[in-house]
PDB file of C-alpha atoms and ligand atoms in Angstrom:
ATOM      1  CA  MET A   1       0.000   0.000   0.000  1.00 92.00           C
ATOM      2  CA  LEU A   2       1.261   3.475  -0.882  1.00 98.00           C
ATOM      3  CA  THR A   3       1.119   6.399   1.534  1.00 98.00           C
ATOM      4  CA  LEU A   4       0.930   9.957   0.236  1.00 98.00           C
ATOM      5  CA  PHE A   5       1.997  12.809   2.509  1.00 98.00           C
ATOM      6  CA  ALA A   6       0.114  15.850   1.313  1.00 98.00           C
ATOM      7  CA  SER A   7      -1.362  19.184   2.322  1.00 98.00           C
ATOM      8  CA  LYS A   8      -4.520  20.918   1.211  1.00 98.00           C
ATOM      9  CA  GLY A   9      -4.256  22.916  -2.014  1.00 98.00           C
ATOM     10  CA  SER A  10      -0.530  22.251  -2.406  1.00 98.00           C
ATOM     11  CA  VAL A  11       1.253  20.703  -5.381  1.00 98.00           C
ATOM     12  CA  SER A  12       0.689  17.324  -3.696  1.00 98.00           C
ATOM     13  CA  VAL A  13      -2.862  17.496  -5.100  1.00 98.00           C
ATOM     14  CA  ALA A  14      -1.418  16.478  -8.502  1.00 98.00           C
ATOM     15  CA  SER A  15      -0.076  13.212  -7.080  1.00 98.00           C
ATOM     16  CA  ALA A  16      -3.408  12.467  -5.403  1.00 98.00           C
ATOM     17  CA  ILE A  17      -5.249  13.108  -8.678  1.00 98.00           C
ATOM     18  CA  MET A  18      -3.090  10.609 -10.543  1.00 98.00           C
ATOM     19  CA  LEU A  19      -3.456   8.048  -7.751  1.00 98.00           C
ATOM     20  CA  GLU A  20      -7.219   8.413  -8.236  1.00 98.00           C
ATOM     21  CA  GLU A  21      -6.987   8.325 -12.051  1.00 98.00           C
ATOM     22  CA  THR A  22      -5.077   5.042 -11.849  1.00 98.00           C
ATOM     23  CA  GLU A  23      -7.434   3.692  -9.164  1.00 98.00           C
ATOM     24  CA  THR A  24      -4.461   2.993  -6.925  1.00 98.00           C
ATOM     25  CA  GLU A  25      -5.190   2.223  -3.304  1.00 97.00           C
ATOM     26  CA  TYR A  26      -3.362   4.672  -1.060  1.00 98.00           C
ATOM     27  CA  LYS A  27      -3.370   6.082   2.414  1.00 98.00           C
ATOM     28  CA  LEU A  28      -3.429   9.855   2.792  1.00 98.00           C
ATOM     29  CA  GLU A  29      -1.415  11.511   5.558  1.00 98.00           C
ATOM     30  CA  PHE A  30      -2.361  15.171   5.942  1.00 98.00           C
ATOM     31  CA  LEU A  31       0.146  17.839   6.885  1.00 98.00           C
ATOM     32  CA  ASP A  32      -1.233  21.098   8.216  1.00 97.00           C
ATOM     33  CA  PHE A  33       1.024  23.929   7.062  1.00 96.00           C
ATOM     34  CA  SER A  34      -0.690  26.335   9.483  1.00 96.00           C
ATOM     35  CA  GLN A  35       0.754  24.146  12.242  1.00 97.00           C
ATOM     36  CA  ALA A  36       4.120  23.922  10.398  1.00 96.00           C
ATOM     37  CA  ASP A  37       3.734  20.131  10.292  1.00 96.00           C
ATOM     38  CA  GLN A  38       6.237  20.002   7.417  1.00 97.00           C
ATOM     39  CA  THR A  39       8.995  21.296   9.718  1.00 97.00           C
ATOM     40  CA  LYS A  40       8.367  18.848  12.573  1.00 97.00           C
ATOM     41  CA  LYS A  41      10.978  16.243  13.330  1.00 97.00           C
ATOM     42  CA  SER A  42       8.482  13.436  12.841  1.00 97.00           C
ATOM     43  CA  TYR A  43       7.959  14.526   9.220  1.00 98.00           C
ATOM     44  CA  LEU A  44      11.593  15.457   8.559  1.00 98.00           C
ATOM     45  CA  ASN A  45      12.450  11.867   9.478  1.00 96.00           C
ATOM     46  CA  ILE A  46      10.210  10.826   6.568  1.00 95.00           C
ATOM     47  CA  ASN A  47      11.125  13.600   4.112  1.00 97.00           C
ATOM     48  CA  PRO A  48      14.190  15.624   5.087  1.00 97.00           C
ATOM     49  CA  LYS A  49      13.245  18.236   2.457  1.00 97.00           C
ATOM     50  CA  GLY A  50      10.315  19.325   4.646  1.00 97.00           C
ATOM     51  CA  ARG A  51       8.084  19.527   1.589  1.00 98.00           C
ATOM     52  CA  VAL A  52       5.089  17.750   0.134  1.00 98.00           C
ATOM     53  CA  PRO A  53       4.410  15.542  -1.710  1.00 98.00           C
ATOM     54  CA  ALA A  54       6.237  12.518  -0.377  1.00 98.00           C
ATOM     55  CA  LEU A  55       5.168   9.021  -1.299  1.00 98.00           C
ATOM     56  CA  VAL A  56       6.037   5.918   0.671  1.00 97.00           C
ATOM     57  CA  THR A  57       6.316   2.993  -1.744  1.00 98.00           C
ATOM     58  CA  PRO A  58       7.218  -0.656  -1.165  1.00 97.00           C
ATOM     59  CA  HIS A  59      10.649   0.222  -2.622  1.00 96.00           C
ATOM     60  CA  GLY A  60      11.262   3.306  -0.479  1.00 96.00           C
ATOM     61  CA  MET A  61      10.441   7.005  -0.273  1.00 97.00           C
ATOM     62  CA  LEU A  62       9.842   9.143  -3.347  1.00 98.00           C
ATOM     63  CA  THR A  63       9.673  12.929  -3.491  1.00 98.00           C
ATOM     64  CA  GLU A  64       9.262  15.526  -6.277  1.00 98.00           C
ATOM     65  CA  THR A  65       5.937  15.746  -8.071  1.00 98.00           C
ATOM     66  CA  SER A  66       7.452  14.921 -11.465  1.00 98.00           C
ATOM     67  CA  ALA A  67       9.001  11.686 -10.161  1.00 98.00           C
ATOM     68  CA  ILE A  68       5.897  10.663  -8.219  1.00 98.00           C
ATOM     69  CA  LEU A  69       3.607  11.257 -11.205  1.00 98.00           C
ATOM     70  CA  GLU A  70       5.824   9.093 -13.428  1.00 98.00           C
ATOM     71  CA  TYR A  71       5.945   6.326 -10.829  1.00 98.00           C
ATOM     72  CA  VAL A  72       2.227   6.330 -10.104  1.00 98.00           C
ATOM     73  CA  ALA A  73       0.938   6.754 -13.646  1.00 98.00           C
ATOM     74  CA  PRO A  74       3.379   5.455 -16.296  1.00 98.00           C
ATOM     75  CA  ASP A  75       0.446   4.754 -18.624  1.00 98.00           C
ATOM     76  CA  PHE A  76      -0.364   8.473 -18.656  1.00 98.00           C
ATOM     77  CA  ILE A  77       2.884   9.194 -20.533  1.00 98.00           C
ATOM     78  CA  PRO A  78       2.857   8.589 -24.290  1.00 97.00           C
ATOM     79  CA  GLN A  79       4.990   5.732 -25.663  1.00 97.00           C
ATOM     80  CA  ALA A  80       6.619   7.694 -28.491  1.00 98.00           C
ATOM     81  CA  ALA A  81       9.857   9.338 -27.383  1.00 98.00           C
ATOM     82  CA  TYR A  82       9.068  12.836 -28.664  1.00 98.00           C
ATOM     83  CA  SER A  83       5.527  12.854 -27.253  1.00 98.00           C
ATOM     84  CA  ALA A  84       6.827  11.618 -23.904  1.00 98.00           C
ATOM     85  CA  ALA A  85       9.486  14.331 -23.914  1.00 98.00           C
ATOM     86  CA  ARG A  86       6.799  16.974 -24.573  1.00 98.00           C
ATOM     87  CA  VAL A  87       4.913  15.821 -21.466  1.00 98.00           C
ATOM     88  CA  ARG A  88       8.114  16.039 -19.422  1.00 98.00           C
ATOM     89  CA  GLU A  89       8.854  19.441 -20.951  1.00 98.00           C
ATOM     90  CA  ILE A  90       5.593  20.775 -19.478  1.00 98.00           C
ATOM     91  CA  ILE A  91       6.078  19.094 -16.118  1.00 98.00           C
ATOM     92  CA  HIS A  92       9.606  20.396 -15.738  1.00 98.00           C
ATOM     93  CA  TYR A  93       8.434  23.874 -16.718  1.00 98.00           C
ATOM     94  CA  LEU A  94       5.641  23.752 -14.123  1.00 98.00           C
ATOM     95  CA  ALA A  95       7.989  22.519 -11.391  1.00 98.00           C
ATOM     96  CA  SER A  96      11.041  24.629 -12.110  1.00 98.00           C
ATOM     97  CA  THR A  97       9.504  27.875 -13.360  1.00 98.00           C
ATOM     98  CA  MET A  98       5.813  28.356 -12.632  1.00 98.00           C
ATOM     99  CA  HIS A  99       5.821  26.755  -9.182  1.00 98.00           C
ATOM    100  CA  VAL A 100       8.932  28.716  -8.264  1.00 97.00           C
ATOM    101  CA  ASN A 101       7.317  31.950  -9.521  1.00 96.00           C
ATOM    102  CA  HIS A 102       4.370  31.186  -7.222  1.00 96.00           C
ATOM    103  CA  ALA A 103       6.635  30.366  -4.270  1.00 96.00           C
ATOM    104  CA  HIS A 104       8.110  33.866  -4.400  1.00 95.00           C
ATOM    105  CA  LYS A 105       4.845  35.112  -2.872  1.00 94.00           C
ATOM    106  CA  MET A 106       4.905  33.109   0.367  1.00 91.00           C
ATOM    107  CA  ARG A 107       8.462  31.804   0.516  1.00 91.00           C
ATOM    108  CA  GLY A 108      10.561  34.805  -0.519  1.00 90.00           C
ATOM    109  CA  ALA A 109      12.472  34.503   2.746  1.00 91.00           C
ATOM    110  CA  SER A 110      14.011  31.310   1.344  1.00 91.00           C
ATOM    111  CA  TRP A 111      15.913  33.437  -1.177  1.00 92.00           C
ATOM    112  CA  ALA A 112      16.545  36.749   0.611  1.00 93.00           C
ATOM    113  CA  ASP A 113      16.851  38.153   4.140  1.00 95.00           C
ATOM    114  CA  ASP A 114      16.398  41.793   3.151  1.00 95.00           C
ATOM    115  CA  PRO A 115      12.688  42.651   3.691  1.00 95.00           C
ATOM    116  CA  VAL A 116      12.776  45.025   0.715  1.00 96.00           C
ATOM    117  CA  ALA A 117      14.009  42.216  -1.538  1.00 95.00           C
ATOM    118  CA  VAL A 118      11.345  39.864  -0.165  1.00 94.00           C
ATOM    119  CA  LYS A 119       8.614  42.452  -0.822  1.00 95.00           C
ATOM    120  CA  SER A 120       9.975  43.019  -4.301  1.00 94.00           C
ATOM    121  CA  MET A 121       9.638  39.282  -5.004  1.00 94.00           C
ATOM    122  CA  VAL A 122       6.000  39.341  -3.839  1.00 94.00           C
ATOM    123  CA  ILE A 123       5.222  42.282  -6.116  1.00 96.00           C
ATOM    124  CA  LYS A 124       6.618  40.418  -9.125  1.00 96.00           C
ATOM    125  CA  VAL A 125       4.387  37.339  -8.683  1.00 96.00           C
ATOM    126  CA  PRO A 126       1.299  38.437 -10.705  1.00 97.00           C
ATOM    127  CA  ALA A 127       3.551  39.384 -13.645  1.00 98.00           C
ATOM    128  CA  THR A 128       5.664  36.220 -13.648  1.00 97.00           C
ATOM    129  CA  ILE A 129       2.606  33.976 -13.245  1.00 98.00           C
ATOM    130  CA  ALA A 130       0.825  35.857 -16.039  1.00 98.00           C
ATOM    131  CA  LYS A 131       3.861  35.230 -18.247  1.00 98.00           C
ATOM    132  CA  SER A 132       3.627  31.497 -17.482  1.00 98.00           C
ATOM    133  CA  CYS A 133      -0.097  31.523 -18.349  1.00 98.00           C
ATOM    134  CA  ALA A 134       0.623  33.294 -21.637  1.00 97.00           C
ATOM    135  CA  TYR A 135       3.132  30.564 -22.502  1.00 97.00           C
ATOM    136  CA  LEU A 136       0.823  27.717 -21.492  1.00 97.00           C
ATOM    137  CA  LYS A 137      -2.196  29.020 -23.369  1.00 93.00           C
ATOM    138  CA  LYS A 138      -0.216  28.559 -26.595  1.00 94.00           C
ATOM    139  CA  ILE A 139       0.561  24.937 -25.731  1.00 96.00           C
ATOM    140  CA  ILE A 140      -2.918  23.692 -24.758  1.00 98.00           C
ATOM    141  CA  SER A 141      -4.581  22.049 -27.720  1.00 97.00           C
ATOM    142  CA  GLY A 142      -7.796  21.232 -25.820  1.00 94.00           C
ATOM    143  CA  PRO A 143      -9.639  19.903 -24.067  1.00 96.00           C
ATOM    144  CA  TYR A 144      -6.465  18.743 -22.296  1.00 98.00           C
ATOM    145  CA  ILE A 145      -2.914  19.921 -22.911  1.00 98.00           C
ATOM    146  CA  PHE A 146      -2.195  17.388 -25.637  1.00 98.00           C
ATOM    147  CA  GLY A 147      -5.714  16.780 -26.909  1.00 97.00           C
ATOM    148  CA  SER A 148      -8.354  14.361 -25.734  1.00 97.00           C
ATOM    149  CA  LYS A 149      -6.143  11.947 -23.770  1.00 96.00           C
ATOM    150  CA  ILE A 150      -4.964  13.101 -20.378  1.00 98.00           C
ATOM    151  CA  THR A 151      -1.327  12.867 -19.322  1.00 98.00           C
ATOM    152  CA  ILE A 152       0.419  13.397 -16.007  1.00 98.00           C
ATOM    153  CA  ALA A 153       1.105  16.997 -17.100  1.00 98.00           C
ATOM    154  CA  ASP A 154      -2.637  17.751 -16.967  1.00 98.00           C
ATOM    155  CA  ALA A 155      -2.902  16.858 -13.281  1.00 98.00           C
ATOM    156  CA  HIS A 156       0.118  19.034 -12.544  1.00 98.00           C
ATOM    157  CA  LEU A 157      -1.222  22.020 -14.511  1.00 98.00           C
ATOM    158  CA  PHE A 158      -4.720  21.683 -13.037  1.00 98.00           C
ATOM    159  CA  THR A 159      -3.204  21.782  -9.542  1.00 98.00           C
ATOM    160  CA  ILE A 160      -1.151  24.897 -10.255  1.00 98.00           C
ATOM    161  CA  ALA A 161      -4.129  26.553 -11.974  1.00 98.00           C
ATOM    162  CA  GLN A 162      -5.885  26.503  -8.576  1.00 98.00           C
ATOM    163  CA  TRP A 163      -3.323  29.040  -7.334  1.00 98.00           C
ATOM    164  CA  LEU A 164      -3.951  31.691 -10.000  1.00 98.00           C
ATOM    165  CA  LYS A 165      -6.602  33.642  -8.108  1.00 97.00           C
ATOM    166  CA  GLY A 166      -4.366  33.914  -5.027  1.00 97.00           C
ATOM    167  CA  ASP A 167      -1.565  35.070  -7.309  1.00 98.00           C
ATOM    168  CA  GLU A 168      -3.854  37.804  -8.674  1.00 97.00           C
ATOM    169  CA  VAL A 169      -4.059  36.372 -12.171  1.00 98.00           C
ATOM    170  CA  GLU A 170      -7.475  36.163 -13.843  1.00 98.00           C
ATOM    171  CA  ILE A 171      -7.770  32.777 -15.540  1.00 98.00           C
ATOM    172  CA  LYS A 172     -10.530  34.161 -17.787  1.00 97.00           C
ATOM    173  CA  ASN A 173      -7.871  36.264 -19.516  1.00 97.00           C
ATOM    174  CA  TYR A 174      -6.499  32.956 -20.869  1.00 97.00           C
ATOM    175  CA  PRO A 175      -9.585  31.291 -22.382  1.00 97.00           C
ATOM    176  CA  LYS A 176      -7.817  28.061 -23.412  1.00 97.00           C
ATOM    177  CA  LEU A 177      -6.393  27.661 -19.918  1.00 98.00           C
ATOM    178  CA  ALA A 178      -9.792  28.479 -18.369  1.00 98.00           C
ATOM    179  CA  ARG A 179     -11.501  25.866 -20.575  1.00 98.00           C
ATOM    180  CA  PHE A 180      -8.849  23.295 -19.669  1.00 98.00           C
ATOM    181  CA  GLU A 181      -9.307  24.014 -15.958  1.00 98.00           C
ATOM    182  CA  ARG A 182     -13.114  23.772 -16.173  1.00 98.00           C
ATOM    183  CA  GLU A 183     -12.943  20.537 -18.168  1.00 98.00           C
ATOM    184  CA  PHE A 184     -10.379  18.863 -15.909  1.00 98.00           C
ATOM    185  CA  ALA A 185     -12.363  19.896 -12.810  1.00 98.00           C
ATOM    186  CA  THR A 186     -15.237  17.643 -13.953  1.00 98.00           C
ATOM    187  CA  ARG A 187     -13.109  14.481 -13.786  1.00 98.00           C
ATOM    188  CA  PRO A 188     -14.145  11.967 -11.109  1.00 98.00           C
ATOM    189  CA  SER A 189     -10.529  11.924  -9.849  1.00 98.00           C
ATOM    190  CA  VAL A 190     -10.848  15.592  -8.895  1.00 98.00           C
ATOM    191  CA  ALA A 191     -14.130  14.894  -7.074  1.00 98.00           C
ATOM    192  CA  CYS A 192     -12.413  12.084  -5.127  1.00 98.00           C
ATOM    193  CA  VAL A 193      -9.498  14.324  -4.151  1.00 98.00           C
ATOM    194  CA  ARG A 194     -11.983  17.007  -3.087  1.00 98.00           C
ATOM    195  CA  ALA A 195     -13.949  14.456  -1.046  1.00 98.00           C
ATOM    196  CA  ARG A 196     -10.744  13.445   0.708  1.00 96.00           C
ATOM    197  CA  GLY A 197     -10.275  17.078   1.765  1.00 97.00           C
ATOM    198  CA  LEU A 198      -7.208  17.898  -0.304  1.00 98.00           C
ATOM    199  CA  LEU A 199      -8.856  20.537  -2.479  1.00 97.00           C
TER     200      LEU A 199
HETATM  201  N1  LIG B   1       9.822  20.538  -6.438  1.00 71.21           N
HETATM  202  C1  LIG B   1       8.855  20.051  -5.486  1.00 71.21           C
HETATM  203  C2  LIG B   1       8.334  21.232  -4.689  1.00 71.21           C
HETATM  204  C3  LIG B   1       7.528  20.798  -3.500  1.00 71.21           C
HETATM  205  C4  LIG B   1       7.065  21.995  -2.710  1.00 71.21           C
HETATM  206  O1  LIG B   1       7.683  23.065  -2.707  1.00 71.21           O
HETATM  207  N2  LIG B   1       5.947  21.830  -2.007  1.00 71.21           N
HETATM  208  C5  LIG B   1       5.445  22.909  -1.179  1.00 71.21           C
HETATM  209  C6  LIG B   1       3.918  22.924  -1.209  1.00 71.21           C
HETATM  210  S1  LIG B   1       3.271  23.477  -2.770  1.00 71.21           S
HETATM  211  C7  LIG B   1       5.860  22.672   0.255  1.00 71.21           C
HETATM  212  O2  LIG B   1       5.882  21.554   0.705  1.00 71.21           O
HETATM  213  N3  LIG B   1       6.169  23.752   0.972  1.00 71.21           N
HETATM  214  C8  LIG B   1       6.476  23.680   2.359  1.00 71.21           C
HETATM  215  C9  LIG B   1       7.391  24.772   2.791  1.00 71.21           C
HETATM  216  O3  LIG B   1       7.890  25.514   1.933  1.00 71.21           O
HETATM  217  O4  LIG B   1       7.608  24.885   4.010  1.00 71.21           O
HETATM  218  C10 LIG B   1       7.710  19.312  -6.209  1.00 71.21           C
HETATM  219  O5  LIG B   1       7.389  19.699  -7.343  1.00 71.21           O
HETATM  220  O6  LIG B   1       7.165  18.356  -5.652  1.00 71.21           O
END
C-alpha cells in the first residue's frame, strides 16, 4: 500500500489526482502547514526536504511531483519518445519555473533576508505567473494539454491553476487555460481528491 503525505491545495494534489486516475489504493497523511507540520521532526524523518508531496512505496520514499507522477501513472505518458518528452517538458516547466514563480509570494524569505528584496519578489508574482499563463495558453490544444487523452502533465497544470486567483491572475484572460481548468475539474478523480479534503 502506498502512503501519500500531502497538504490541502498544495502541489501534492497532482499526485493524489493521478493516484485516483489510476485507481491505486493509497493512504493519505495530511500535513497542516498552518501548524508547520512540514517542519516537525516526525515529518523530517520521513522527508528531510520538509516539503510535500512525499510518497512511501514498497521500494522506499519518493519525493518531487514529477518523479511521483511518473511512478504512479506510467500509462499516462505517451509511448513515443518525442511525445513523452513533450509531457516532461511541461512538467519540468511547471515545477522549475511556474511553481517557483508562485513560491516567491509566500516563501521569498528562502531566497533573501532583506525585507525590501522579499517584498519586491511578492510584487513580481502576478507578472511572472501571467507570463507562465501566456506561454501555457499557446501549448494547450484542448480539451487537455495534448488533446483528448490526459497525461500526467494535466494533473500538474490543473493543480497549479488553482493558485492563480491567489496570485492575482485572472484565468478568464487565458480562455484556453480556463476551458482546460473547467474541463479537468469535472473528472471523477478531482471529485475524489476534493472528497478526501485535499482541495
Ligand atoms: N519541487 C517540489 C516542490 C515541493 C514543494 O515546494 N511543495 C510545497 C507545497 S506546494 C511545500 O511543501 N512547501 C512547504 C514549505 O515551503 O515549508 C515538487 O514539485 O514536488
